[in-house]
């Protein structure tokens, strides 16, 4: 036991000054606040007494958060009303940490993935559950984002619906979403509700139920938006060398850069004509050429939609 303590459970409120560290004059000694009291001062100074939610990692419950609360309440302040502790992020079964070197920065992940992919990957795990972040998880989340965007494009290709009215399916989805989020911020259930409604919307499209599909998209947008997921085209990427192997062009001509939108649309129109003529070999060849150049095609009841994926 430190002989300067009155009780073994006492913890430092103020630390003596050390060379090279910030320090302030105080009646008892020159120094700086202890770790816990720094956070108390920031929390109460910015949010005020009795603020709603204090978050943090589960590894901070003791001693940090318990000591924060003890300090605040001992000084006569009402502290956090609710505590939300998130579990650790794992890589290959081990806690991600600088000390082990098994960590990836946000910049590392976002250099390879749409930011929405990382957000969806994290939403698919409950905040109090240990989360595994690896390429398989990120690829699965990326596929989910692609499904959301594809559904938005399919409905958008219909040309819009003048007035969207909610349906029993969308009302049920909104109710289920709120119930999931009210149950300890149950984002996995909320995400599941969104994708279930997306599936129903695609079925409605296949059945030419335009109004039901539009209502589903309207609700999917709202619910996904509540989780910070915006539906829409993939972010623009840097233009690279593209060789579409177009008939009649030389290799030099074909590799000068990305094909202009008008030229892509022209090839899409040629493919549509080939399909109408039942020349499926030609249609498949054009699809393959476009795919090689980073153009993805999607066949919908109202025509072919294309987008750049790289």
PDB file of C-alpha atoms in Angstrom:
ATOM      1  CA  UNK A   1       0.000   0.000   0.000  1.00  0.00           C
ATOM      2  CA  UNK A   2       1.190   3.515  -0.796  1.00  0.00           C
ATOM      3  CA  UNK A   3       1.796   5.121   2.626  1.00  0.00           C
ATOM      4  CA  UNK A   4       0.376   8.417   1.345  1.00  0.00           C
ATOM      5  CA  UNK A   5      -3.057   6.820   0.967  1.00  0.00           C
ATOM      6  CA  UNK A   6      -5.636   6.849   3.724  1.00  0.00           C
ATOM      7  CA  UNK A   7      -7.235   3.731   2.213  1.00  0.00           C
ATOM      8  CA  UNK A   8      -5.932   1.125  -0.284  1.00  0.00           C
ATOM      9  CA  UNK A   9      -8.913   1.845  -2.542  1.00  0.00           C
ATOM     10  CA  UNK A  10      -8.091   5.540  -2.896  1.00  0.00           C
ATOM     11  CA  UNK A  11      -7.016   6.660  -6.374  1.00  0.00           C
ATOM     12  CA  UNK A  12      -5.181   9.747  -7.579  1.00  0.00           C
ATOM     13  CA  UNK A  13      -7.149  12.937  -8.085  1.00  0.00           C
ATOM     14  CA  UNK A  14      -4.056  15.033  -8.811  1.00  0.00           C
ATOM     15  CA  UNK A  15      -0.631  13.925  -9.991  1.00  0.00           C
ATOM     16  CA  UNK A  16       2.600  15.737  -9.248  1.00  0.00           C
ATOM     17  CA  UNK A  17       4.390  17.497 -12.069  1.00  0.00           C
ATOM     18  CA  UNK A  18       6.859  15.473 -14.146  1.00  0.00           C
ATOM     19  CA  UNK A  19       9.435  16.844 -16.596  1.00  0.00           C
ATOM     20  CA  UNK A  20       7.976  17.373 -20.075  1.00  0.00           C
ATOM     21  CA  UNK A  21       4.332  16.957 -18.999  1.00  0.00           C
ATOM     22  CA  UNK A  22       1.670  19.702 -18.823  1.00  0.00           C
ATOM     23  CA  UNK A  23       1.302  21.082 -15.297  1.00  0.00           C
ATOM     24  CA  UNK A  24      -0.644  23.732 -13.399  1.00  0.00           C
ATOM     25  CA  UNK A  25      -0.210  25.409 -10.031  1.00  0.00           C
ATOM     26  CA  UNK A  26      -2.535  24.139  -7.299  1.00  0.00           C
ATOM     27  CA  UNK A  27      -2.808  24.693  -3.524  1.00  0.00           C
ATOM     28  CA  UNK A  28      -1.460  21.220  -2.779  1.00  0.00           C
ATOM     29  CA  UNK A  29       1.267  20.923  -5.445  1.00  0.00           C
ATOM     30  CA  UNK A  30       2.115  21.786  -9.027  1.00  0.00           C
ATOM     31  CA  UNK A  31       0.816  19.036 -11.271  1.00  0.00           C
ATOM     32  CA  UNK A  32      -2.098  17.888 -13.381  1.00  0.00           C
ATOM     33  CA  UNK A  33      -5.483  16.189 -12.937  1.00  0.00           C
ATOM     34  CA  UNK A  34      -5.623  12.408 -12.712  1.00  0.00           C
ATOM     35  CA  UNK A  35      -6.967  10.433 -15.682  1.00  0.00           C
ATOM     36  CA  UNK A  36     -10.456   9.929 -14.247  1.00  0.00           C
ATOM     37  CA  UNK A  37     -10.990  13.528 -13.176  1.00  0.00           C
ATOM     38  CA  UNK A  38     -10.033  14.814 -16.627  1.00  0.00           C
ATOM     39  CA  UNK A  39     -12.988  12.935 -18.110  1.00  0.00           C
ATOM     40  CA  UNK A  40     -15.336  14.067 -15.347  1.00  0.00           C
ATOM     41  CA  UNK A  41     -14.386  17.694 -15.984  1.00  0.00           C
ATOM     42  CA  UNK A  42     -14.915  17.353 -19.747  1.00  0.00           C
ATOM     43  CA  UNK A  43     -18.217  15.480 -19.421  1.00  0.00           C
ATOM     44  CA  UNK A  44     -19.797  17.849 -16.921  1.00  0.00           C
ATOM     45  CA  UNK A  45     -18.245  20.940 -18.487  1.00  0.00           C
ATOM     46  CA  UNK A  46     -19.623  20.181 -21.943  1.00  0.00           C
ATOM     47  CA  UNK A  47     -22.802  18.189 -21.259  1.00  0.00           C
ATOM     48  CA  UNK A  48     -23.788  19.449 -17.799  1.00  0.00           C
ATOM     49  CA  UNK A  49     -25.083  17.573 -14.778  1.00  0.00           C
ATOM     50  CA  UNK A  50     -27.258  14.522 -15.308  1.00  0.00           C
ATOM     51  CA  UNK A  51     -26.478  14.004 -18.987  1.00  0.00           C
ATOM     52  CA  UNK A  52     -28.104  11.028 -20.675  1.00  0.00           C
ATOM     53  CA  UNK A  53     -25.510   8.597 -22.058  1.00  0.00           C
ATOM     54  CA  UNK A  54     -21.876   7.834 -21.264  1.00  0.00           C
ATOM     55  CA  UNK A  55     -20.254   5.431 -23.711  1.00  0.00           C
ATOM     56  CA  UNK A  56     -16.947   3.616 -23.868  1.00  0.00           C
ATOM     57  CA  UNK A  57     -15.272   0.258 -24.265  1.00  0.00           C
ATOM     58  CA  UNK A  58     -16.065  -2.556 -21.848  1.00  0.00           C
ATOM     59  CA  UNK A  59     -12.419  -2.529 -20.765  1.00  0.00           C
ATOM     60  CA  UNK A  60     -13.032   0.892 -19.143  1.00  0.00           C
ATOM     61  CA  UNK A  61     -15.817  -0.164 -16.757  1.00  0.00           C
ATOM     62  CA  UNK A  62     -13.275  -0.634 -13.970  1.00  0.00           C
ATOM     63  CA  UNK A  63     -11.470   1.336 -12.803  1.00  0.00           C
ATOM     64  CA  UNK A  64     -12.030   4.296 -15.114  1.00  0.00           C
ATOM     65  CA  UNK A  65     -15.798   4.639 -15.315  1.00  0.00           C
ATOM     66  CA  UNK A  66     -16.446   3.589 -11.727  1.00  0.00           C
ATOM     67  CA  UNK A  67     -13.925   6.182 -10.552  1.00  0.00           C
ATOM     68  CA  UNK A  68     -15.430   8.878 -12.792  1.00  0.00           C
ATOM     69  CA  UNK A  69     -18.818   8.350 -11.213  1.00  0.00           C
ATOM     70  CA  UNK A  70     -17.394   8.229  -7.691  1.00  0.00           C
ATOM     71  CA  UNK A  71     -15.601  11.552  -8.198  1.00  0.00           C
ATOM     72  CA  UNK A  72     -18.565  13.332  -9.773  1.00  0.00           C
ATOM     73  CA  UNK A  73     -21.112  12.209  -7.193  1.00  0.00           C
ATOM     74  CA  UNK A  74     -18.737  12.840  -4.274  1.00  0.00           C
ATOM     75  CA  UNK A  75     -18.478  16.428  -5.515  1.00  0.00           C
ATOM     76  CA  UNK A  76     -22.278  16.736  -5.561  1.00  0.00           C
ATOM     77  CA  UNK A  77     -22.898  16.364  -9.290  1.00  0.00           C
ATOM     78  CA  UNK A  78     -25.427  14.123 -10.989  1.00  0.00           C
ATOM     79  CA  UNK A  79     -23.485  12.106 -13.531  1.00  0.00           C
ATOM     80  CA  UNK A  80     -24.518   9.904 -16.469  1.00  0.00           C
ATOM     81  CA  UNK A  81     -28.027   8.460 -16.371  1.00  0.00           C
ATOM     82  CA  UNK A  82     -27.178   5.587 -18.740  1.00  0.00           C
ATOM     83  CA  UNK A  83     -23.965   3.680 -19.471  1.00  0.00           C
ATOM     84  CA  UNK A  84     -23.348   1.912 -22.794  1.00  0.00           C
ATOM     85  CA  UNK A  85     -20.222  -0.229 -22.968  1.00  0.00           C
ATOM     86  CA  UNK A  86     -19.160  -1.623 -26.311  1.00  0.00           C
ATOM     87  CA  UNK A  87     -17.255  -4.876 -26.650  1.00  0.00           C
ATOM     88  CA  UNK A  88     -13.862  -5.184 -28.285  1.00  0.00           C
ATOM     89  CA  UNK A  89     -13.045  -5.381 -31.984  1.00  0.00           C
ATOM     90  CA  UNK A  90     -11.175  -8.591 -32.763  1.00  0.00           C
ATOM     91  CA  UNK A  91      -8.844  -9.538 -35.570  1.00  0.00           C
ATOM     92  CA  UNK A  92      -8.321 -13.283 -36.051  1.00  0.00           C
ATOM     93  CA  UNK A  93      -9.819 -13.916 -32.622  1.00  0.00           C
ATOM     94  CA  UNK A  94      -7.591 -11.451 -30.756  1.00  0.00           C
ATOM     95  CA  UNK A  95      -8.426  -7.998 -29.423  1.00  0.00           C
ATOM     96  CA  UNK A  96      -7.328  -5.283 -31.815  1.00  0.00           C
ATOM     97  CA  UNK A  97      -4.618  -3.264 -30.072  1.00  0.00           C
ATOM     98  CA  UNK A  98      -1.649  -1.072 -30.896  1.00  0.00           C
ATOM     99  CA  UNK A  99       0.473  -3.056 -28.459  1.00  0.00           C
ATOM    100  CA  UNK A 100       0.077  -6.245 -30.502  1.00  0.00           C
ATOM    101  CA  UNK A 101       0.292  -4.567 -33.891  1.00  0.00           C
ATOM    102  CA  UNK A 102      -2.813  -6.421 -35.128  1.00  0.00           C
ATOM    103  CA  UNK A 103      -4.798  -3.312 -35.947  1.00  0.00           C
ATOM    104  CA  UNK A 104      -5.992  -1.528 -39.066  1.00  0.00           C
ATOM    105  CA  UNK A 105      -6.696   2.173 -39.187  1.00  0.00           C
ATOM    106  CA  UNK A 106      -9.844   3.674 -40.652  1.00  0.00           C
ATOM    107  CA  UNK A 107      -7.700   5.037 -43.463  1.00  0.00           C
ATOM    108  CA  UNK A 108      -6.513   1.488 -44.269  1.00  0.00           C
ATOM    109  CA  UNK A 109     -10.069   0.170 -44.514  1.00  0.00           C
ATOM    110  CA  UNK A 110     -11.518   3.141 -46.363  1.00  0.00           C
ATOM    111  CA  UNK A 111      -8.766   2.977 -48.968  1.00  0.00           C
ATOM    112  CA  UNK A 112     -10.277  -0.350 -50.047  1.00  0.00           C
ATOM    113  CA  UNK A 113     -13.970  -0.109 -49.152  1.00  0.00           C
ATOM    114  CA  UNK A 114     -16.948   2.224 -49.453  1.00  0.00           C
ATOM    115  CA  UNK A 115     -17.340   3.869 -45.989  1.00  0.00           C
ATOM    116  CA  UNK A 116     -20.889   2.482 -45.869  1.00  0.00           C
ATOM    117  CA  UNK A 117     -19.411  -1.017 -45.974  1.00  0.00           C
ATOM    118  CA  UNK A 118     -17.583  -0.504 -42.685  1.00  0.00           C
ATOM    119  CA  UNK A 119     -20.659   1.069 -41.109  1.00  0.00           C
ATOM    120  CA  UNK A 120     -22.872  -1.861 -42.142  1.00  0.00           C
ATOM    121  CA  UNK A 121     -20.289  -4.376 -40.928  1.00  0.00           C
ATOM    122  CA  UNK A 122     -20.354  -2.753 -37.501  1.00  0.00           C
ATOM    123  CA  UNK A 123     -24.153  -2.440 -37.411  1.00  0.00           C
ATOM    124  CA  UNK A 124     -24.507  -6.168 -38.061  1.00  0.00           C
ATOM    125  CA  UNK A 125     -22.966  -6.878 -34.649  1.00  0.00           C
ATOM    126  CA  UNK A 126     -24.584  -5.741 -31.407  1.00  0.00           C
ATOM    127  CA  UNK A 127     -22.498  -3.076 -29.701  1.00  0.00           C
ATOM    128  CA  UNK A 128     -22.075  -5.265 -26.592  1.00  0.00           C
ATOM    129  CA  UNK A 129     -20.917  -8.269 -28.649  1.00  0.00           C
ATOM    130  CA  UNK A 130     -17.310  -8.863 -29.610  1.00  0.00           C
ATOM    131  CA  UNK A 131     -16.934  -7.832 -33.232  1.00  0.00           C
ATOM    132  CA  UNK A 132     -14.693  -9.586 -35.731  1.00  0.00           C
ATOM    133  CA  UNK A 133     -13.554  -7.325 -38.555  1.00  0.00           C
ATOM    134  CA  UNK A 134     -11.777  -9.128 -41.384  1.00  0.00           C
ATOM    135  CA  UNK A 135     -11.972  -9.226 -45.164  1.00  0.00           C
ATOM    136  CA  UNK A 136     -14.738 -11.845 -45.159  1.00  0.00           C
ATOM    137  CA  UNK A 137     -16.926  -9.645 -42.936  1.00  0.00           C
ATOM    138  CA  UNK A 138     -16.188  -6.564 -45.034  1.00  0.00           C
ATOM    139  CA  UNK A 139     -16.889  -8.389 -48.296  1.00  0.00           C
ATOM    140  CA  UNK A 140     -20.220  -9.599 -46.917  1.00  0.00           C
ATOM    141  CA  UNK A 141     -21.134  -6.059 -45.889  1.00  0.00           C
ATOM    142  CA  UNK A 142     -20.068  -4.769 -49.317  1.00  0.00           C
ATOM    143  CA  UNK A 143     -22.451  -7.259 -50.913  1.00  0.00           C
ATOM    144  CA  UNK A 144     -25.220  -5.917 -48.680  1.00  0.00           C
ATOM    145  CA  UNK A 145     -24.514  -2.341 -49.772  1.00  0.00           C
ATOM    146  CA  UNK A 146     -24.605  -3.480 -53.396  1.00  0.00           C
ATOM    147  CA  UNK A 147     -28.029  -5.038 -52.813  1.00  0.00           C
ATOM    148  CA  UNK A 148     -29.355  -1.791 -51.333  1.00  0.00           C
ATOM    149  CA  UNK A 149     -28.020   0.254 -54.238  1.00  0.00           C
ATOM    150  CA  UNK A 150     -29.288  -2.230 -56.827  1.00  0.00           C
ATOM    151  CA  UNK A 151     -32.789  -2.105 -55.357  1.00  0.00           C
ATOM    152  CA  UNK A 152     -32.743   1.693 -55.482  1.00  0.00           C
ATOM    153  CA  UNK A 153     -31.654   1.580 -59.126  1.00  0.00           C
ATOM    154  CA  UNK A 154     -34.330  -0.961 -60.068  1.00  0.00           C
ATOM    155  CA  UNK A 155     -37.099   1.161 -58.591  1.00  0.00           C
ATOM    156  CA  UNK A 156     -35.553   4.343 -59.971  1.00  0.00           C
ATOM    157  CA  UNK A 157     -35.598   2.871 -63.484  1.00  0.00           C
ATOM    158  CA  UNK A 158     -39.394   2.825 -63.318  1.00  0.00           C
ATOM    159  CA  UNK A 159     -39.411   6.603 -63.669  1.00  0.00           C
ATOM    160  CA  UNK A 160     -40.838   7.368 -60.245  1.00  0.00           C
ATOM    161  CA  UNK A 161     -44.246   7.060 -58.630  1.00  0.00           C
ATOM    162  CA  UNK A 162     -46.304  10.229 -58.250  1.00  0.00           C
ATOM    163  CA  UNK A 163     -47.434   9.467 -54.693  1.00  0.00           C
ATOM    164  CA  UNK A 164     -46.029   6.810 -52.371  1.00  0.00           C
ATOM    165  CA  UNK A 165     -48.481   5.291 -49.899  1.00  0.00           C
ATOM    166  CA  UNK A 166     -47.417   3.017 -47.101  1.00  0.00           C
ATOM    167  CA  UNK A 167     -48.447  -0.635 -47.179  1.00  0.00           C
ATOM    168  CA  UNK A 168     -48.983  -3.227 -44.443  1.00  0.00           C
ATOM    169  CA  UNK A 169     -45.470  -4.537 -45.202  1.00  0.00           C
ATOM    170  CA  UNK A 170     -43.823  -1.133 -44.767  1.00  0.00           C
ATOM    171  CA  UNK A 171     -45.832  -0.364 -41.629  1.00  0.00           C
ATOM    172  CA  UNK A 172     -44.759  -3.697 -40.151  1.00  0.00           C
ATOM    173  CA  UNK A 173     -41.131  -2.998 -41.080  1.00  0.00           C
ATOM    174  CA  UNK A 174     -41.159   0.382 -39.356  1.00  0.00           C
ATOM    175  CA  UNK A 175     -42.665  -1.151 -36.216  1.00  0.00           C
ATOM    176  CA  UNK A 176     -40.113  -3.993 -36.174  1.00  0.00           C
ATOM    177  CA  UNK A 177     -37.249  -1.546 -36.733  1.00  0.00           C
ATOM    178  CA  UNK A 178     -38.280   0.658 -33.796  1.00  0.00           C
ATOM    179  CA  UNK A 179     -38.754  -2.373 -31.545  1.00  0.00           C
ATOM    180  CA  UNK A 180     -35.270  -3.649 -32.404  1.00  0.00           C
ATOM    181  CA  UNK A 181     -33.635  -0.286 -31.736  1.00  0.00           C
ATOM    182  CA  UNK A 182     -35.602   0.208 -28.510  1.00  0.00           C
ATOM    183  CA  UNK A 183     -34.281  -3.157 -27.300  1.00  0.00           C
ATOM    184  CA  UNK A 184     -30.826  -1.986 -26.191  1.00  0.00           C
ATOM    185  CA  UNK A 185     -30.012  -0.471 -29.575  1.00  0.00           C
ATOM    186  CA  UNK A 186     -30.421  -3.801 -31.365  1.00  0.00           C
ATOM    187  CA  UNK A 187     -28.893  -2.841 -34.697  1.00  0.00           C
ATOM    188  CA  UNK A 188     -28.573  -6.449 -35.994  1.00  0.00           C
ATOM    189  CA  UNK A 189     -32.356  -6.873 -35.813  1.00  0.00           C
ATOM    190  CA  UNK A 190     -32.892  -3.437 -37.334  1.00  0.00           C
ATOM    191  CA  UNK A 191     -30.590  -4.277 -40.245  1.00  0.00           C
ATOM    192  CA  UNK A 192     -32.389  -7.594 -40.723  1.00  0.00           C
ATOM    193  CA  UNK A 193     -35.713  -5.742 -40.959  1.00  0.00           C
ATOM    194  CA  UNK A 194     -34.315  -3.497 -43.708  1.00  0.00           C
ATOM    195  CA  UNK A 195     -33.088  -6.398 -45.816  1.00  0.00           C
ATOM    196  CA  UNK A 196     -36.302  -8.348 -45.326  1.00  0.00           C
ATOM    197  CA  UNK A 197     -38.247  -5.386 -46.702  1.00  0.00           C
ATOM    198  CA  UNK A 198     -35.728  -5.062 -49.546  1.00  0.00           C
ATOM    199  CA  UNK A 199     -36.418  -8.687 -50.479  1.00  0.00           C
ATOM    200  CA  UNK A 200     -40.159  -8.024 -50.462  1.00  0.00           C
ATOM    201  CA  UNK A 201     -39.613  -4.972 -52.636  1.00  0.00           C
ATOM    202  CA  UNK A 202     -37.685  -6.977 -55.229  1.00  0.00           C
ATOM    203  CA  UNK A 203     -40.479  -9.556 -55.281  1.00  0.00           C
ATOM    204  CA  UNK A 204     -42.968  -6.736 -55.876  1.00  0.00           C
ATOM    205  CA  UNK A 205     -40.850  -5.501 -58.793  1.00  0.00           C
ATOM    206  CA  UNK A 206     -40.768  -8.977 -60.307  1.00  0.00           C
ATOM    207  CA  UNK A 207     -44.569  -8.998 -60.130  1.00  0.00           C
ATOM    208  CA  UNK A 208     -44.855  -5.491 -61.667  1.00  0.00           C
ATOM    209  CA  UNK A 209     -46.335  -4.183 -58.391  1.00  0.00           C
ATOM    210  CA  UNK A 210     -44.881  -0.718 -58.879  1.00  0.00           C
ATOM    211  CA  UNK A 211     -46.612   1.055 -55.996  1.00  0.00           C
ATOM    212  CA  UNK A 212     -45.611  -1.620 -53.472  1.00  0.00           C
ATOM    213  CA  UNK A 213     -41.997  -1.544 -54.688  1.00  0.00           C
ATOM    214  CA  UNK A 214     -41.871   2.260 -54.458  1.00  0.00           C
ATOM    215  CA  UNK A 215     -43.303   2.164 -50.918  1.00  0.00           C
ATOM    216  CA  UNK A 216     -40.724  -0.443 -49.943  1.00  0.00           C
ATOM    217  CA  UNK A 217     -37.896   1.706 -51.293  1.00  0.00           C
ATOM    218  CA  UNK A 218     -39.231   4.782 -49.502  1.00  0.00           C
ATOM    219  CA  UNK A 219     -39.217   2.906 -46.198  1.00  0.00           C
ATOM    220  CA  UNK A 220     -35.856   1.226 -46.819  1.00  0.00           C
ATOM    221  CA  UNK A 221     -34.351   4.678 -47.443  1.00  0.00           C
ATOM    222  CA  UNK A 222     -35.838   6.031 -44.210  1.00  0.00           C
ATOM    223  CA  UNK A 223     -34.747   3.129 -42.029  1.00  0.00           C
ATOM    224  CA  UNK A 224     -31.291   2.831 -43.561  1.00  0.00           C
ATOM    225  CA  UNK A 225     -30.913   6.590 -43.225  1.00  0.00           C
ATOM    226  CA  UNK A 226     -31.629   6.346 -39.500  1.00  0.00           C
ATOM    227  CA  UNK A 227     -28.540   4.136 -39.294  1.00  0.00           C
ATOM    228  CA  UNK A 228     -26.459   6.480 -41.411  1.00  0.00           C
ATOM    229  CA  UNK A 229     -26.644   4.395 -44.581  1.00  0.00           C
ATOM    230  CA  UNK A 230     -27.429   6.402 -47.697  1.00  0.00           C
ATOM    231  CA  UNK A 231     -28.680   4.512 -50.726  1.00  0.00           C
ATOM    232  CA  UNK A 232     -27.275   5.531 -54.054  1.00  0.00           C
ATOM    233  CA  UNK A 233     -24.497   5.017 -56.553  1.00  0.00           C
ATOM    234  CA  UNK A 234     -21.101   3.836 -55.416  1.00  0.00           C
ATOM    235  CA  UNK A 235     -18.586   6.637 -54.799  1.00  0.00           C
ATOM    236  CA  UNK A 236     -16.658   7.800 -57.835  1.00  0.00           C
ATOM    237  CA  UNK A 237     -13.249   6.189 -58.263  1.00  0.00           C
ATOM    238  CA  UNK A 238     -10.163   7.377 -60.004  1.00  0.00           C
ATOM    239  CA  UNK A 239     -10.229   6.889 -63.769  1.00  0.00           C
ATOM    240  CA  UNK A 240      -7.822   4.218 -64.920  1.00  0.00           C
ATOM    241  CA  UNK A 241      -6.814   2.647 -68.173  1.00  0.00           C
ATOM    242  CA  UNK A 242      -9.751   0.869 -69.738  1.00  0.00           C
ATOM    243  CA  UNK A 243      -9.663  -1.501 -72.675  1.00  0.00           C
ATOM    244  CA  UNK A 244     -13.115  -2.464 -73.817  1.00  0.00           C
ATOM    245  CA  UNK A 245     -11.861  -4.383 -76.850  1.00  0.00           C
ATOM    246  CA  UNK A 246     -14.400  -2.659 -79.076  1.00  0.00           C
ATOM    247  CA  UNK A 247     -14.807  -4.126 -82.508  1.00  0.00           C
ATOM    248  CA  UNK A 248     -12.949  -2.108 -85.129  1.00  0.00           C
ATOM    249  CA  UNK A 249     -10.734  -0.263 -82.647  1.00  0.00           C
ATOM    250  CA  UNK A 250      -6.995  -0.685 -82.219  1.00  0.00           C
ATOM    251  CA  UNK A 251      -5.487  -1.538 -78.878  1.00  0.00           C
ATOM    252  CA  UNK A 252      -4.035   1.974 -78.599  1.00  0.00           C
ATOM    253  CA  UNK A 253      -7.408   3.569 -79.248  1.00  0.00           C
ATOM    254  CA  UNK A 254      -9.190   1.292 -76.819  1.00  0.00           C
ATOM    255  CA  UNK A 255      -6.836   1.901 -73.898  1.00  0.00           C
ATOM    256  CA  UNK A 256      -6.816   5.687 -73.804  1.00  0.00           C
ATOM    257  CA  UNK A 257      -9.036   5.889 -70.752  1.00  0.00           C
ATOM    258  CA  UNK A 258     -12.572   5.260 -69.529  1.00  0.00           C
ATOM    259  CA  UNK A 259     -15.200   5.073 -72.254  1.00  0.00           C
ATOM    260  CA  UNK A 260     -17.449   8.176 -72.298  1.00  0.00           C
ATOM    261  CA  UNK A 261     -20.982   7.723 -70.979  1.00  0.00           C
ATOM    262  CA  UNK A 262     -22.480   8.138 -74.450  1.00  0.00           C
ATOM    263  CA  UNK A 263     -20.262   5.380 -75.828  1.00  0.00           C
ATOM    264  CA  UNK A 264     -21.170   3.061 -72.946  1.00  0.00           C
ATOM    265  CA  UNK A 265     -24.851   3.719 -73.533  1.00  0.00           C
ATOM    266  CA  UNK A 266     -24.329   2.984 -77.219  1.00  0.00           C
ATOM    267  CA  UNK A 267     -22.881  -0.425 -76.412  1.00  0.00           C
ATOM    268  CA  UNK A 268     -25.713  -1.073 -73.952  1.00  0.00           C
ATOM    269  CA  UNK A 269     -28.222  -0.229 -76.694  1.00  0.00           C
ATOM    270  CA  UNK A 270     -26.429  -2.630 -79.066  1.00  0.00           C
ATOM    271  CA  UNK A 271     -26.674  -5.356 -76.451  1.00  0.00           C
ATOM    272  CA  UNK A 272     -30.382  -4.681 -75.933  1.00  0.00           C
ATOM    273  CA  UNK A 273     -30.927  -4.976 -79.677  1.00  0.00           C
ATOM    274  CA  UNK A 274     -28.954  -8.227 -79.752  1.00  0.00           C
ATOM    275  CA  UNK A 275     -31.131  -9.627 -76.975  1.00  0.00           C
ATOM    276  CA  UNK A 276     -34.310  -8.608 -78.797  1.00  0.00           C
ATOM    277  CA  UNK A 277     -32.943 -10.418 -81.877  1.00  0.00           C
ATOM    278  CA  UNK A 278     -32.157 -13.434 -79.658  1.00  0.00           C
ATOM    279  CA  UNK A 279     -28.472 -13.136 -80.551  1.00  0.00           C
ATOM    280  CA  UNK A 280     -27.466 -14.024 -77.017  1.00  0.00           C
ATOM    281  CA  UNK A 281     -23.863 -14.770 -77.932  1.00  0.00           C
ATOM    282  CA  UNK A 282     -23.395 -11.166 -79.094  1.00  0.00           C
ATOM    283  CA  UNK A 283     -25.201  -9.853 -76.017  1.00  0.00           C
ATOM    284  CA  UNK A 284     -22.943 -11.887 -73.717  1.00  0.00           C
ATOM    285  CA  UNK A 285     -19.860 -10.697 -75.593  1.00  0.00           C
ATOM    286  CA  UNK A 286     -20.826  -7.032 -75.134  1.00  0.00           C
ATOM    287  CA  UNK A 287     -21.546  -7.599 -71.428  1.00  0.00           C
ATOM    288  CA  UNK A 288     -18.111  -9.194 -71.015  1.00  0.00           C
ATOM    289  CA  UNK A 289     -16.396  -6.325 -72.862  1.00  0.00           C
ATOM    290  CA  UNK A 290     -18.129  -3.764 -70.691  1.00  0.00           C
ATOM    291  CA  UNK A 291     -17.335  -5.711 -67.511  1.00  0.00           C
ATOM    292  CA  UNK A 292     -13.657  -5.781 -68.492  1.00  0.00           C
ATOM    293  CA  UNK A 293     -13.801  -1.996 -68.671  1.00  0.00           C
ATOM    294  CA  UNK A 294     -15.383  -1.653 -65.253  1.00  0.00           C
ATOM    295  CA  UNK A 295     -18.999  -1.305 -66.398  1.00  0.00           C
ATOM    296  CA  UNK A 296     -21.618  -3.362 -64.564  1.00  0.00           C
ATOM    297  CA  UNK A 297     -24.972  -4.105 -66.226  1.00  0.00           C
ATOM    298  CA  UNK A 298     -28.241  -4.885 -64.522  1.00  0.00           C
ATOM    299  CA  UNK A 299     -31.279  -6.092 -66.461  1.00  0.00           C
ATOM    300  CA  UNK A 300     -34.592  -4.778 -65.122  1.00  0.00           C
ATOM    301  CA  UNK A 301     -38.185  -5.036 -66.391  1.00  0.00           C
ATOM    302  CA  UNK A 302     -37.921  -1.469 -67.692  1.00  0.00           C
ATOM    303  CA  UNK A 303     -34.549  -1.843 -69.417  1.00  0.00           C
ATOM    304  CA  UNK A 304     -30.837  -2.204 -68.770  1.00  0.00           C
ATOM    305  CA  UNK A 305     -29.150  -0.112 -66.072  1.00  0.00           C
ATOM    306  CA  UNK A 306     -25.389   0.368 -66.116  1.00  0.00           C
ATOM    307  CA  UNK A 307     -22.852   1.833 -63.707  1.00  0.00           C
ATOM    308  CA  UNK A 308     -19.112   2.155 -63.337  1.00  0.00           C
ATOM    309  CA  UNK A 309     -17.604  -0.046 -60.653  1.00  0.00           C
ATOM    310  CA  UNK A 310     -13.982   0.899 -61.197  1.00  0.00           C
TER     311      UNK A 310
END
